[in-house]
JSON list of C-alpha atoms in Angstrom, two decimals:
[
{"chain": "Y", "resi": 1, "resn": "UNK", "atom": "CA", "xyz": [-0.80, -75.12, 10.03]},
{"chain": "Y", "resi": 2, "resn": "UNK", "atom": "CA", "xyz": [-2.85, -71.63, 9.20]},
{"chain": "Y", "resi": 3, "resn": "UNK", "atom": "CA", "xyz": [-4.77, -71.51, 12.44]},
{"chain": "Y", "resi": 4, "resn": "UNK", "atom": "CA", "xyz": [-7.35, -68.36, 13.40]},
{"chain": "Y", "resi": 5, "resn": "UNK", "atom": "CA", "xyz": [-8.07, -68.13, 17.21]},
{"chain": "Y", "resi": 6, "resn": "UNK", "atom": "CA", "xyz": [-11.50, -65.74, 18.51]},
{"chain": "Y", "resi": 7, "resn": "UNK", "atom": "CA", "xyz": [-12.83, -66.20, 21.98]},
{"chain": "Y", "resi": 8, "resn": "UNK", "atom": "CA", "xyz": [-13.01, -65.19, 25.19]},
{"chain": "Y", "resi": 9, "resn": "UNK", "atom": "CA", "xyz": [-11.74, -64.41, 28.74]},
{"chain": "Y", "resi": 10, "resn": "UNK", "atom": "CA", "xyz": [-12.39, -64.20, 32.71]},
{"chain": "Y", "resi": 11, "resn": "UNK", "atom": "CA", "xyz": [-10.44, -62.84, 34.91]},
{"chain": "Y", "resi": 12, "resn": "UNK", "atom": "CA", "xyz": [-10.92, -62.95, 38.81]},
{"chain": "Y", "resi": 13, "resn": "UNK", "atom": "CA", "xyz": [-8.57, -61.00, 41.44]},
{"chain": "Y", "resi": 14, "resn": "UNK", "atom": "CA", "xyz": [-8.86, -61.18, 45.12]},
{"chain": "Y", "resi": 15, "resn": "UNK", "atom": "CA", "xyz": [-6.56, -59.72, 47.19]},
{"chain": "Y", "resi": 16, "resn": "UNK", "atom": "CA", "xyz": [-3.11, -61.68, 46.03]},
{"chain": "Y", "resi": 17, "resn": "UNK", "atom": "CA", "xyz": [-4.53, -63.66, 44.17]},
{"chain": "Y", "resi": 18, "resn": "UNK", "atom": "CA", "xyz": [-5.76, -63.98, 40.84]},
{"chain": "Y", "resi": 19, "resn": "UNK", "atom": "CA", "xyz": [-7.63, -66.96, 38.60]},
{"chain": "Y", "resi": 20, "resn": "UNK", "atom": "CA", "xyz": [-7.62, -66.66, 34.41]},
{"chain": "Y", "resi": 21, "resn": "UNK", "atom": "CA", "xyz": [-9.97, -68.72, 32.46]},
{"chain": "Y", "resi": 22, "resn": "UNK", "atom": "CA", "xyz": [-9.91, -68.42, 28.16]},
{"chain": "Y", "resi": 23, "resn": "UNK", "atom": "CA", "xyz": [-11.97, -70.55, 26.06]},
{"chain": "Y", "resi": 24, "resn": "UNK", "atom": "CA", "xyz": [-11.14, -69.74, 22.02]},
{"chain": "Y", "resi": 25, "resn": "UNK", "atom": "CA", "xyz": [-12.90, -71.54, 19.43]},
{"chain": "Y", "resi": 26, "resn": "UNK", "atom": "CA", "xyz": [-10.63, -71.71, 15.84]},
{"chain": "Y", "resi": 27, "resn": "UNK", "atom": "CA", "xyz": [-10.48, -72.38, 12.25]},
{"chain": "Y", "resi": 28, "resn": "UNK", "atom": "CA", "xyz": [-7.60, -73.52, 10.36]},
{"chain": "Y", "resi": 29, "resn": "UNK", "atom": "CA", "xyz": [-6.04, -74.98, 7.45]},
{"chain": "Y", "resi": 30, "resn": "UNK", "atom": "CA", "xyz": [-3.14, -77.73, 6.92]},
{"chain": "Y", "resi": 31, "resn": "UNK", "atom": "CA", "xyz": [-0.60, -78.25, 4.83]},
{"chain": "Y", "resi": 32, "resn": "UNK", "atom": "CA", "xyz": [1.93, -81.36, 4.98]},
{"chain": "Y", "resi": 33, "resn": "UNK", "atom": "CA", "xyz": [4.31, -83.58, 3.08]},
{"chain": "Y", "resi": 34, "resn": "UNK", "atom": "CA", "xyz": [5.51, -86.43, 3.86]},
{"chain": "Y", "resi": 35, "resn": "UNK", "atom": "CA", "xyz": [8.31, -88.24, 2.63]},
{"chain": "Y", "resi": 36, "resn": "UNK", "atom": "CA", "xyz": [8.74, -92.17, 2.60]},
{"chain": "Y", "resi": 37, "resn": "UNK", "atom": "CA", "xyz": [12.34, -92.27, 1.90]},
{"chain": "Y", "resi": 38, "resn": "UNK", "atom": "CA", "xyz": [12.34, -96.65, 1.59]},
{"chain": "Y", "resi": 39, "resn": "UNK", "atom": "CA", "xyz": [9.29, -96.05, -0.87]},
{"chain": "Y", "resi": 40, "resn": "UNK", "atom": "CA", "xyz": [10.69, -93.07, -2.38]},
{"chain": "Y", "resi": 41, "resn": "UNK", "atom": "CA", "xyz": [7.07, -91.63, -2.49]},
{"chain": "Y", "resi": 42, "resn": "UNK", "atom": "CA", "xyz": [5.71, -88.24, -1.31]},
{"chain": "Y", "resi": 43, "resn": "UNK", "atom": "CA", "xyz": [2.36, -87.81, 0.31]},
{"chain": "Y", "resi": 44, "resn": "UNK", "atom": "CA", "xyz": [0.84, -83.98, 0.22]},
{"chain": "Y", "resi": 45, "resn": "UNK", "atom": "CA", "xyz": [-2.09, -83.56, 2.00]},
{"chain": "Y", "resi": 46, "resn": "UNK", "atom": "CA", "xyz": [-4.02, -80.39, 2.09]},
{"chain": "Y", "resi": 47, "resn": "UNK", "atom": "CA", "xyz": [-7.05, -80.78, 4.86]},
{"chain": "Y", "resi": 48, "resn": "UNK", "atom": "CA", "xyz": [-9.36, -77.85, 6.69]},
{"chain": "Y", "resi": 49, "resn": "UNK", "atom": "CA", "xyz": [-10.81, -78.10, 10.00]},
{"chain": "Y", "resi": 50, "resn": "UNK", "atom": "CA", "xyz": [-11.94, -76.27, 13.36]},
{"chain": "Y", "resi": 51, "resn": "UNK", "atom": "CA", "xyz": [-10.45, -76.58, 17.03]},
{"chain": "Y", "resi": 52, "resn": "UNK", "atom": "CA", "xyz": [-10.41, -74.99, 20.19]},
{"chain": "Y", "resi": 53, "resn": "UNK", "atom": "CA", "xyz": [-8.11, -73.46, 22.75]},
{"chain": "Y", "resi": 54, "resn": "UNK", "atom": "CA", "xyz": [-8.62, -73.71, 26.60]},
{"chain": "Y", "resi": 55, "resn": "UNK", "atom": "CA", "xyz": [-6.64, -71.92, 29.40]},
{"chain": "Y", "resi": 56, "resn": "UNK", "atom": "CA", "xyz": [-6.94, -71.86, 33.45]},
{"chain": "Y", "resi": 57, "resn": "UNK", "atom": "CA", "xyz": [-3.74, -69.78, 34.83]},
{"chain": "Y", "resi": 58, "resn": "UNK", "atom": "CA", "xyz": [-3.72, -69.36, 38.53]},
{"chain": "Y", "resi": 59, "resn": "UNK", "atom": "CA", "xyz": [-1.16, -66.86, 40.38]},
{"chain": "Y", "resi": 60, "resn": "UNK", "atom": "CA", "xyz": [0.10, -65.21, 43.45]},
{"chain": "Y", "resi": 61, "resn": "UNK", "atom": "CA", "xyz": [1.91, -61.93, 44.18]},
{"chain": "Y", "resi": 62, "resn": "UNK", "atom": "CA", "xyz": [4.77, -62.62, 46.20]},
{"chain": "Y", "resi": 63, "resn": "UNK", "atom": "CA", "xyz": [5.68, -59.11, 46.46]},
{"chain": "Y", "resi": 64, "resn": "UNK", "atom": "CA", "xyz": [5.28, -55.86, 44.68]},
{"chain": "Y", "resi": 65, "resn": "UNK", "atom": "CA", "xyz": [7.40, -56.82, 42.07]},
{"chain": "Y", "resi": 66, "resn": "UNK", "atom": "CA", "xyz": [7.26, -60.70, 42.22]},
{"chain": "Y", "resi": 67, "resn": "UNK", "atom": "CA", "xyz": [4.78, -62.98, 40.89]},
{"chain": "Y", "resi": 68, "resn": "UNK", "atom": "CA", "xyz": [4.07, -66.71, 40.56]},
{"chain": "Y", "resi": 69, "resn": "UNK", "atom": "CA", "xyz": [1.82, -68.62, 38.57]},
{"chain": "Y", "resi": 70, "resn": "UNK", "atom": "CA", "xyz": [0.47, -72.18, 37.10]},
{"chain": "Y", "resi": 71, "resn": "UNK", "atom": "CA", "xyz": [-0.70, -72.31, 33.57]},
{"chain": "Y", "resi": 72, "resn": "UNK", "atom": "CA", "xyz": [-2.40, -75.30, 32.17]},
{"chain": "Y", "resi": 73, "resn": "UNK", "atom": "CA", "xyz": [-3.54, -75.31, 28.38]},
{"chain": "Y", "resi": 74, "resn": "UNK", "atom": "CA", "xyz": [-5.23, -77.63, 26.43]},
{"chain": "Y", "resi": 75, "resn": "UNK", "atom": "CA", "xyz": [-5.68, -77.73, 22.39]},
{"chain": "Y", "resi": 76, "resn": "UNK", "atom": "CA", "xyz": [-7.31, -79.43, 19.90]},
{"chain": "Y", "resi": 77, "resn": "UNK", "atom": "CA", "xyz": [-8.03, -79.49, 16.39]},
{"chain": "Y", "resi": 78, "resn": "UNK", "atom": "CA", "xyz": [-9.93, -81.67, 13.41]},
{"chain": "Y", "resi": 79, "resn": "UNK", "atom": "CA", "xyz": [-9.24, -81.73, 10.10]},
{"chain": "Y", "resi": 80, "resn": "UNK", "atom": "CA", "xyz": [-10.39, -83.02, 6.93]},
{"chain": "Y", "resi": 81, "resn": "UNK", "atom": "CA", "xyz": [-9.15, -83.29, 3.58]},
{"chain": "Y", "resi": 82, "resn": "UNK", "atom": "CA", "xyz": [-7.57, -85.40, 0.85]},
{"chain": "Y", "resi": 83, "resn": "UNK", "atom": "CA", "xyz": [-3.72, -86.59, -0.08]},
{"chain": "Y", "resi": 84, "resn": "UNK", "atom": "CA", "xyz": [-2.47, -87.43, -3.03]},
{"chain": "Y", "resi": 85, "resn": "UNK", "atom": "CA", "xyz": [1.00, -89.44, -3.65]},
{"chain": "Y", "resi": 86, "resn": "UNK", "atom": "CA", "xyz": [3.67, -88.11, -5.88]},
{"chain": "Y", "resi": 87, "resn": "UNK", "atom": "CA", "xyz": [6.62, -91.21, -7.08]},
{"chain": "Y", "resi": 88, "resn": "UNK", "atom": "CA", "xyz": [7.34, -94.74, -5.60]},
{"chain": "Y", "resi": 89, "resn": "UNK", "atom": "CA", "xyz": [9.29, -97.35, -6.50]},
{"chain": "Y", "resi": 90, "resn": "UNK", "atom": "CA", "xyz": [6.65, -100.13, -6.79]},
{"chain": "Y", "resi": 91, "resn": "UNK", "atom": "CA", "xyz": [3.64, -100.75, -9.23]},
{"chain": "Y", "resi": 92, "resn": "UNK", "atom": "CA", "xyz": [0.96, -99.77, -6.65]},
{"chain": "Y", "resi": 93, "resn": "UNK", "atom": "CA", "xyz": [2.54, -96.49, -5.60]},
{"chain": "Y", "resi": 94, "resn": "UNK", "atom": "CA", "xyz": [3.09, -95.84, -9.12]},
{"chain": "Y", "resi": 95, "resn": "UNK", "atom": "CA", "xyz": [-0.81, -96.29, -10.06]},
{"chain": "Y", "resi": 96, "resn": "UNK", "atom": "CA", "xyz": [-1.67, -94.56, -6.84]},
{"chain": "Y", "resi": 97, "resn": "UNK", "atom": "CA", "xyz": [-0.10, -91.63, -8.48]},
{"chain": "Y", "resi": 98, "resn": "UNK", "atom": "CA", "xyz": [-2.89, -91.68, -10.72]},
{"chain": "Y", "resi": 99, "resn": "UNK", "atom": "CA", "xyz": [-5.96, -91.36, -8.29]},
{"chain": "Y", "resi": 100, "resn": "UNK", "atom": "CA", "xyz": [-7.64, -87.80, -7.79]},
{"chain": "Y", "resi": 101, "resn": "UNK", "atom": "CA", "xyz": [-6.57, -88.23, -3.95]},
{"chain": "Y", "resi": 102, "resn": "UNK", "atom": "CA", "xyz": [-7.18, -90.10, -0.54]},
{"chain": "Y", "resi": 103, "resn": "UNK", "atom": "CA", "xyz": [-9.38, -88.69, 2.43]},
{"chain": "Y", "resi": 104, "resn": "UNK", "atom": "CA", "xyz": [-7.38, -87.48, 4.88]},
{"chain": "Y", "resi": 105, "resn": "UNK", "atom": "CA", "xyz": [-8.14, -86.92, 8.67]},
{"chain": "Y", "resi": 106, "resn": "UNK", "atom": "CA", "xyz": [-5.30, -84.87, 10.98]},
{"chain": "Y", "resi": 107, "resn": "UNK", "atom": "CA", "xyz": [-6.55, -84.37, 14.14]},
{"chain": "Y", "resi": 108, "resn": "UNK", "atom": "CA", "xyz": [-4.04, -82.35, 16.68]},
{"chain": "Y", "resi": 109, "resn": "UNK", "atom": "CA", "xyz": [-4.29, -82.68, 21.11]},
{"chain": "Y", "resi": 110, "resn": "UNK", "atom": "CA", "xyz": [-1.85, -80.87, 22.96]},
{"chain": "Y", "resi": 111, "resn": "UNK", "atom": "CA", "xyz": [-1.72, -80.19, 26.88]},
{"chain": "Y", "resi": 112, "resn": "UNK", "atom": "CA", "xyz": [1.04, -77.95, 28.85]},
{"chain": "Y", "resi": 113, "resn": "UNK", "atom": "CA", "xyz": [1.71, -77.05, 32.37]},
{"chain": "Y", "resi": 114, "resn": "UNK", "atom": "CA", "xyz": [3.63, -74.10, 33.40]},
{"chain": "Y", "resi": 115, "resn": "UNK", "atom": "CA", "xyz": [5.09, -73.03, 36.09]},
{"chain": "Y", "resi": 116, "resn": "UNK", "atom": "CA", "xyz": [6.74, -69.82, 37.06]},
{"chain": "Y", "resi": 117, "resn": "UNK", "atom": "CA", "xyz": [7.86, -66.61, 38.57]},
{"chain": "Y", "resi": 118, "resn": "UNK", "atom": "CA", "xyz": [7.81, -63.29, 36.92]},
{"chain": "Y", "resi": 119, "resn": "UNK", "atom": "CA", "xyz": [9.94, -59.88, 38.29]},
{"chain": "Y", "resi": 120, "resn": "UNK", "atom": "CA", "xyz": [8.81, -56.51, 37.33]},
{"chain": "Y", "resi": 121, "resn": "UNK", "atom": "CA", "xyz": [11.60, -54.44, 36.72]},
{"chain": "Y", "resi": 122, "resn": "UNK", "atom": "CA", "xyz": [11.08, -51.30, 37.49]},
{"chain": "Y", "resi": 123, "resn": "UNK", "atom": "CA", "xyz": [13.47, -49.09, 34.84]},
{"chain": "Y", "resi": 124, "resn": "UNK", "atom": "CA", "xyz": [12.57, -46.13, 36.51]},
{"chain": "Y", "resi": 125, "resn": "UNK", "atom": "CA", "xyz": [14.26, -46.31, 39.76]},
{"chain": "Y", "resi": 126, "resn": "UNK", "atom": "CA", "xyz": [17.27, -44.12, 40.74]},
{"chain": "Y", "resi": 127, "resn": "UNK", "atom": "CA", "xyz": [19.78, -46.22, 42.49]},
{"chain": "Y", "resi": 128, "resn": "UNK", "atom": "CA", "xyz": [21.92, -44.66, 45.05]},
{"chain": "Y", "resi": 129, "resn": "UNK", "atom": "CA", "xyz": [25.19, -44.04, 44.13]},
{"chain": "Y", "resi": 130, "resn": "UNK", "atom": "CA", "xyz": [27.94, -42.60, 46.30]},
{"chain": "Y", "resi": 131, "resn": "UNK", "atom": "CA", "xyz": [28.44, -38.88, 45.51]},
{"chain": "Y", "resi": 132, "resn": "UNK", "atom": "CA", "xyz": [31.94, -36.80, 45.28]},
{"chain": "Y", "resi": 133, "resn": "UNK", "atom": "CA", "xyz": [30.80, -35.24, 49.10]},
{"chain": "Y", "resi": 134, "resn": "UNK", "atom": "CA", "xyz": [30.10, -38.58, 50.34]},
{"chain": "Y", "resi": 135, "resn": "UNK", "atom": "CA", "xyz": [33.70, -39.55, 49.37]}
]
């Protein structure tokens, strides 16, 4: 999957707080094979489509270098194409080797939550460390 993401963003911070919203239309292309190893036949499909990409992330500064957050995301994407079959082992999946190709329709939903904390470390600081006069 060749996918191209463009969109936009919100951001909103009050105090501690702080609420993300995305929205990002897309346009991709897919690519697949699959193998029927019973059938010994290969579908290839080769199918274009559009999607989008949505995002609300809420979070909370614990401290000044502590962080927590909830992310949910939700995807989808529609495609449309054709397949064509490569081998077989039986007289119709040999003839459908013949045919030009098959319309093809791969359509893609995903949704994710998460969750968690996130420590800025600040590479900068000087620790204290005992000195020879301290000793």
């Amino acid at each position: 999957l060749y996918e191209l993401f463009y969109g936009l963003g919100y951001r909103y911070s009050m105090d501690k707080f702080y609420f993300d919203l995305t929205f990002m239309p897309s346009i991709g292309r897919i690519k697949t094979r699959d193998f029927h190893i019973q059938r010994s036949i290969n579908f290839l499909s080769d199918n274009a489509g559009f999607g989008w990409q949505s995002t609300f992330e809420g979070g909370y500064k614990i401290t000044d270098s502590w962080l927590s957050y909830l992310k949910i995301t939700h995807r989808r994407f529609f495609s449309e194409g054709k397949f064509t079959a490569r081998g077989g082992l039986s007289q119709e999946d040999l003839i459908s080797n013949l045919a030009g190709g098959f319309k093809s329709h791969i359509n893609i939903k995903d949704f994710s939550i998460e969750m968690g904390f996130l420590n800025k470390v600040d590479w900068n600081k000087k620790e204290d460390s005992p000195t020879k006069e301290a000793e």
